[in-house]
Coordinates of C-alpha atoms and ligand atoms in Angstrom, one line a residue:
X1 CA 0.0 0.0 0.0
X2 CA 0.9 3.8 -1.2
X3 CA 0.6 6.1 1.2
X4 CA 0.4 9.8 -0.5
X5 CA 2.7 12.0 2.0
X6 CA 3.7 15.4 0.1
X7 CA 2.6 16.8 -3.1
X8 CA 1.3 20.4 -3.8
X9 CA -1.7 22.2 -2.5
X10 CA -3.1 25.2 -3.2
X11 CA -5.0 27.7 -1.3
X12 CA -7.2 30.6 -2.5
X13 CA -7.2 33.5 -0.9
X14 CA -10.2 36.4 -1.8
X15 CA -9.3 39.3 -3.3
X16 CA -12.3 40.8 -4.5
X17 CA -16.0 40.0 -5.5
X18 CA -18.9 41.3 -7.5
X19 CA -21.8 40.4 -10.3
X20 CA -21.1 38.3 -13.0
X21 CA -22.9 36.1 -15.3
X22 CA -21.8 32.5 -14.9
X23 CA -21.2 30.2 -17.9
X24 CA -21.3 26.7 -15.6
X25 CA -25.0 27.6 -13.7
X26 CA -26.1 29.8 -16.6
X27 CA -27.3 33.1 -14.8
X28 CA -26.3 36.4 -12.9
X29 CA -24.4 35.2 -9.9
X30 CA -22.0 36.9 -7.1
X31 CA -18.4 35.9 -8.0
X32 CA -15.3 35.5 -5.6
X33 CA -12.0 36.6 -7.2
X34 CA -9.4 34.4 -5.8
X35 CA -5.6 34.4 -6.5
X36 CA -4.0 30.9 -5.0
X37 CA -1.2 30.5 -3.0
X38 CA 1.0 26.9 -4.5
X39 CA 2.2 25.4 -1.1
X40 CA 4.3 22.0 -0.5
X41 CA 2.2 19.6 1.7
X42 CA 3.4 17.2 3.5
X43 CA 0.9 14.8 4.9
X44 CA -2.1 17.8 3.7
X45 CA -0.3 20.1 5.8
X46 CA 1.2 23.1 3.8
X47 CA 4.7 23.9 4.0
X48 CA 6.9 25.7 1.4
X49 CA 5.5 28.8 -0.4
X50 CA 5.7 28.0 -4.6
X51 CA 4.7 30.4 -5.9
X52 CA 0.8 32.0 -6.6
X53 CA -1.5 30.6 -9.3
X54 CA -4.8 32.4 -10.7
X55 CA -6.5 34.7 -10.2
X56 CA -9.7 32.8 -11.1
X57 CA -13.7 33.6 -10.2
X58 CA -15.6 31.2 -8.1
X59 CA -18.9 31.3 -8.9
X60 CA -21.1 31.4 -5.3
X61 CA -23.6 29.5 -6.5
X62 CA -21.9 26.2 -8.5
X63 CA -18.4 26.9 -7.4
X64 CA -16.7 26.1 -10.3
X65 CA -13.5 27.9 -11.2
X66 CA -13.2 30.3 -14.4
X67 CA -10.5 32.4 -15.9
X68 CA -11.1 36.0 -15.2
X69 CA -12.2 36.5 -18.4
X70 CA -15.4 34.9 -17.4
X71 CA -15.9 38.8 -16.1
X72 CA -15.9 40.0 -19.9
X73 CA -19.6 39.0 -20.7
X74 CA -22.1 41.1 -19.3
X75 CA -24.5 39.9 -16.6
X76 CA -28.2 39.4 -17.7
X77 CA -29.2 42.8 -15.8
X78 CA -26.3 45.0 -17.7
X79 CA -27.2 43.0 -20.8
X80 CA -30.8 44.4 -21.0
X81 CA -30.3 47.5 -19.8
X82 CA -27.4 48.0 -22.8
X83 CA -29.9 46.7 -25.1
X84 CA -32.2 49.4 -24.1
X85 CA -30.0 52.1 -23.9
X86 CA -29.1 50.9 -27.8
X87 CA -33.1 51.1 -29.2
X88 CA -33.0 54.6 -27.4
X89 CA -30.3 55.6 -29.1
X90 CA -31.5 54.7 -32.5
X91 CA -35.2 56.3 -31.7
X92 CA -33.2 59.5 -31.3
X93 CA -31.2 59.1 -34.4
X94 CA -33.7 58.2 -36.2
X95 CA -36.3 61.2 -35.2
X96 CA -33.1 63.4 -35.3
X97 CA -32.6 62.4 -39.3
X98 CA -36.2 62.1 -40.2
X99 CA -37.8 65.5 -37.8
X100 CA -40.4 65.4 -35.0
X101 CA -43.2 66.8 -36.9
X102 CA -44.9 63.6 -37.6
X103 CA -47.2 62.4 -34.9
X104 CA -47.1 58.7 -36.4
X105 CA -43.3 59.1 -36.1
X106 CA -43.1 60.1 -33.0
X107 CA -46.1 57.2 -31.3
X108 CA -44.2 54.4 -33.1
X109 CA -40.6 55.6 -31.7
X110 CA -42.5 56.2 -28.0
X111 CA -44.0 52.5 -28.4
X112 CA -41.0 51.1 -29.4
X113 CA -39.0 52.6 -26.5
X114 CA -41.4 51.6 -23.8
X115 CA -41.0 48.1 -25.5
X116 CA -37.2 48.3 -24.8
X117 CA -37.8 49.2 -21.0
X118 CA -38.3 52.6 -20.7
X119 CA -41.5 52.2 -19.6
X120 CA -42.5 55.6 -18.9
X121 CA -41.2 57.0 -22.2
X122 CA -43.4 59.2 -24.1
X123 CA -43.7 61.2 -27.1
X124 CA -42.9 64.8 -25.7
X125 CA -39.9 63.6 -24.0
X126 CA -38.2 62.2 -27.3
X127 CA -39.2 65.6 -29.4
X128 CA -36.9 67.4 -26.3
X129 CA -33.9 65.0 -26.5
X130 CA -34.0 65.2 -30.1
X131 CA -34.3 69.2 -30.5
X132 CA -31.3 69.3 -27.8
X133 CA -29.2 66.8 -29.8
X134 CA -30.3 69.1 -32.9
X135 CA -29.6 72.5 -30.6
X136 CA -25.7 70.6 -29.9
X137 CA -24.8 70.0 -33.2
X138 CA -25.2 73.2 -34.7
X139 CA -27.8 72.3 -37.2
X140 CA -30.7 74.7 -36.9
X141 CA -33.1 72.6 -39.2
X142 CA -33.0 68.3 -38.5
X143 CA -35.5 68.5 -41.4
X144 CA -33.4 69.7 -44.1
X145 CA -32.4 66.7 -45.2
X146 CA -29.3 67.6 -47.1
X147 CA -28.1 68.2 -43.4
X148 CA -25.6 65.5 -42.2
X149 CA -28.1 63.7 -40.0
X150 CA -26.6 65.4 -36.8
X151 CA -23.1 64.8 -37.9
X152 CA -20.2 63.1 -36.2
X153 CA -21.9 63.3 -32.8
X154 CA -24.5 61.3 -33.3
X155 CA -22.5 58.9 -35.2
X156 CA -20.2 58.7 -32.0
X157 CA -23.0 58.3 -29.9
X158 CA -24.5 55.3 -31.9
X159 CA -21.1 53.6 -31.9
X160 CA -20.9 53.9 -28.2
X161 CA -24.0 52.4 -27.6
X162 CA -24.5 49.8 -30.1
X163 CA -20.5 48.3 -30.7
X164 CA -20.1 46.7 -26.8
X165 CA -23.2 44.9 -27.5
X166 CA -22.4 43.4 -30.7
X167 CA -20.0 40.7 -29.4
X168 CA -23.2 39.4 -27.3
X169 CA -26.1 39.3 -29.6
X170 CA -26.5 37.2 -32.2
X171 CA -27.3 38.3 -36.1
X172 CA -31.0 38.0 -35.2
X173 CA -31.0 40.2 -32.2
X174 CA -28.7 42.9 -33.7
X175 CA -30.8 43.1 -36.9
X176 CA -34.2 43.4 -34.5
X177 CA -32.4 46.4 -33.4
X178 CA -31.5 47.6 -37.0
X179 CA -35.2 47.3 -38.1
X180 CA -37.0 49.0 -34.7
X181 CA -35.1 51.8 -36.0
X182 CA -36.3 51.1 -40.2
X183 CA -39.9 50.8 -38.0
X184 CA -39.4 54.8 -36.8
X185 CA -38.2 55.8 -40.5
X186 CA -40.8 54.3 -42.1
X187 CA -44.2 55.3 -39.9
X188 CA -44.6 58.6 -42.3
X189 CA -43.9 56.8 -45.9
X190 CA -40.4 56.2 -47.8
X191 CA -36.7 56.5 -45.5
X192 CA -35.4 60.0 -46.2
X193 CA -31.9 60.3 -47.7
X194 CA -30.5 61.7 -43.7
X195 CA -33.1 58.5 -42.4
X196 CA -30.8 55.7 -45.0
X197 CA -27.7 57.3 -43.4
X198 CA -28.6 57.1 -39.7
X199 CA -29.9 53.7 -40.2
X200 CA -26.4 52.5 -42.2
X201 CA -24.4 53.7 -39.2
X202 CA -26.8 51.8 -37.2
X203 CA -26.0 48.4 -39.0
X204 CA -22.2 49.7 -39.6
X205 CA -22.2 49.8 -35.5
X206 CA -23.8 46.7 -35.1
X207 CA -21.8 44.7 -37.1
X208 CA -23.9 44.1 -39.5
X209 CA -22.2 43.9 -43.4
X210 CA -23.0 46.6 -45.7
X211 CA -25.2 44.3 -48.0
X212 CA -27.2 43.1 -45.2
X213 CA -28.2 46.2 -43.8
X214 CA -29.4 47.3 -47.2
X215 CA -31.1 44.4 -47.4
X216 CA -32.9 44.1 -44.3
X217 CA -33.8 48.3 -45.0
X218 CA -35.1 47.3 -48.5
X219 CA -37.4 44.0 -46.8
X220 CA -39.0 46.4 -43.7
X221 CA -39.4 49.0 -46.0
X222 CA -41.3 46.2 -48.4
X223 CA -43.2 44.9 -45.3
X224 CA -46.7 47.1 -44.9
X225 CA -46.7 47.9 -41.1
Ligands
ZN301 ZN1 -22.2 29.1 -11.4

């Protein structure tokens, strides 16, 4: 008979915690960060420092063990509320390309809103946002639409909200987004040129390819809604 008497151990220690969403249980869980400590045991009993190992996250729910990149993937909380920040941010660009004036415009960007979370969104607020956006960029008119949709602003704002979520969504949720937006454009008849250009930075920042976002504008705009 073998009788194991030394080998290496290692202890975790704790050096931080927090939120994340855990790939073994599937969900939002609270994380331990650990960094381990590689001892020499002899008989279990640690003796020798060797050196530290990690850091990893412990899930508190399953336990399991993950690289810290486990932390890169937004929890299910942060996920939605990203998404809904992104419709919000197309609604705007959208009514900042195409004008406020149209009542139909402005109901199907409010419904569409509350359907991404903001549940107490309403028509009057959106007109504001967008005449500030419009007031910030310098362009007196949104309507003309020879004007450059709000410019680089808004373009910086769409990337900002819409890139960090394109690693997370598949093509079919990213394109949903794409064509809430086409929805907007279209409630008052044909896209306007500034409309085609907001929504092809929309699908540029979603990482859709240039032939599918004119594709999937040409189907919604096909589609009687
Ligand atoms: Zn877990």
């Amino acid at each position: 008979m073998k009788l194991r008497i030394c080998g290496i151990r290692t202890v975790w220690d704790p050096v931080g915690d927090g939120e994340f969403f855990c790939p073994g249980c599937g969900g939002d869980r609270n994380y331990r960060r650990l960094t381990g400590r590689r001892r020499f045991a002899v008989l279990g009993v640690p003796m020798l420092r060797r050196g530290t190992v990690g850091p990893v996250v412990e899930c508190a729910a399953c336990r399991e063990h993950f690289g810290t990149d486990a932390l890169d993937h937004p929890t299910t909380t942060r996920l939605s509320a990203m998404l809904r920040d992104a419709v919000h941010t197309v609604a705007l660009g959208v009514l900042a390309a195409g004008g406020t004036t149209s009542r139909t415009v402005l109901e199907t960007a409010a419904t569409i809103v509350r359907g991404a979370g903001f549940d107490d969104c309403t028509e009057d607020q959106l007109c504001t946002v967008v005449e500030v956006l419009a007031a910030d960029t310098g362009h007196g008119s949104a309507f003309d639409p020879a004007a450059e949709a709000c410019g680089a602003a808004l373009a910086i704002e769409l990337h900002e909200a819409l890139e960090p979520l394109g690693p997370h969504l598949a093509p079919a949720g990213r394109e949903s987004i794409l064509l809430q937006g086409a929805r907007i454009a279209l409630a008052d008849g044909p896209y306007g040129q500034a409309e085609r250009e907001v929504l092809t930075t929309v699908g540029g920042a979603l990482q859709l390819c240039a032939q599918d976002t004119a594709r999937l504008l040409a189907e919604a705009a096909r589609t009687p809604s």
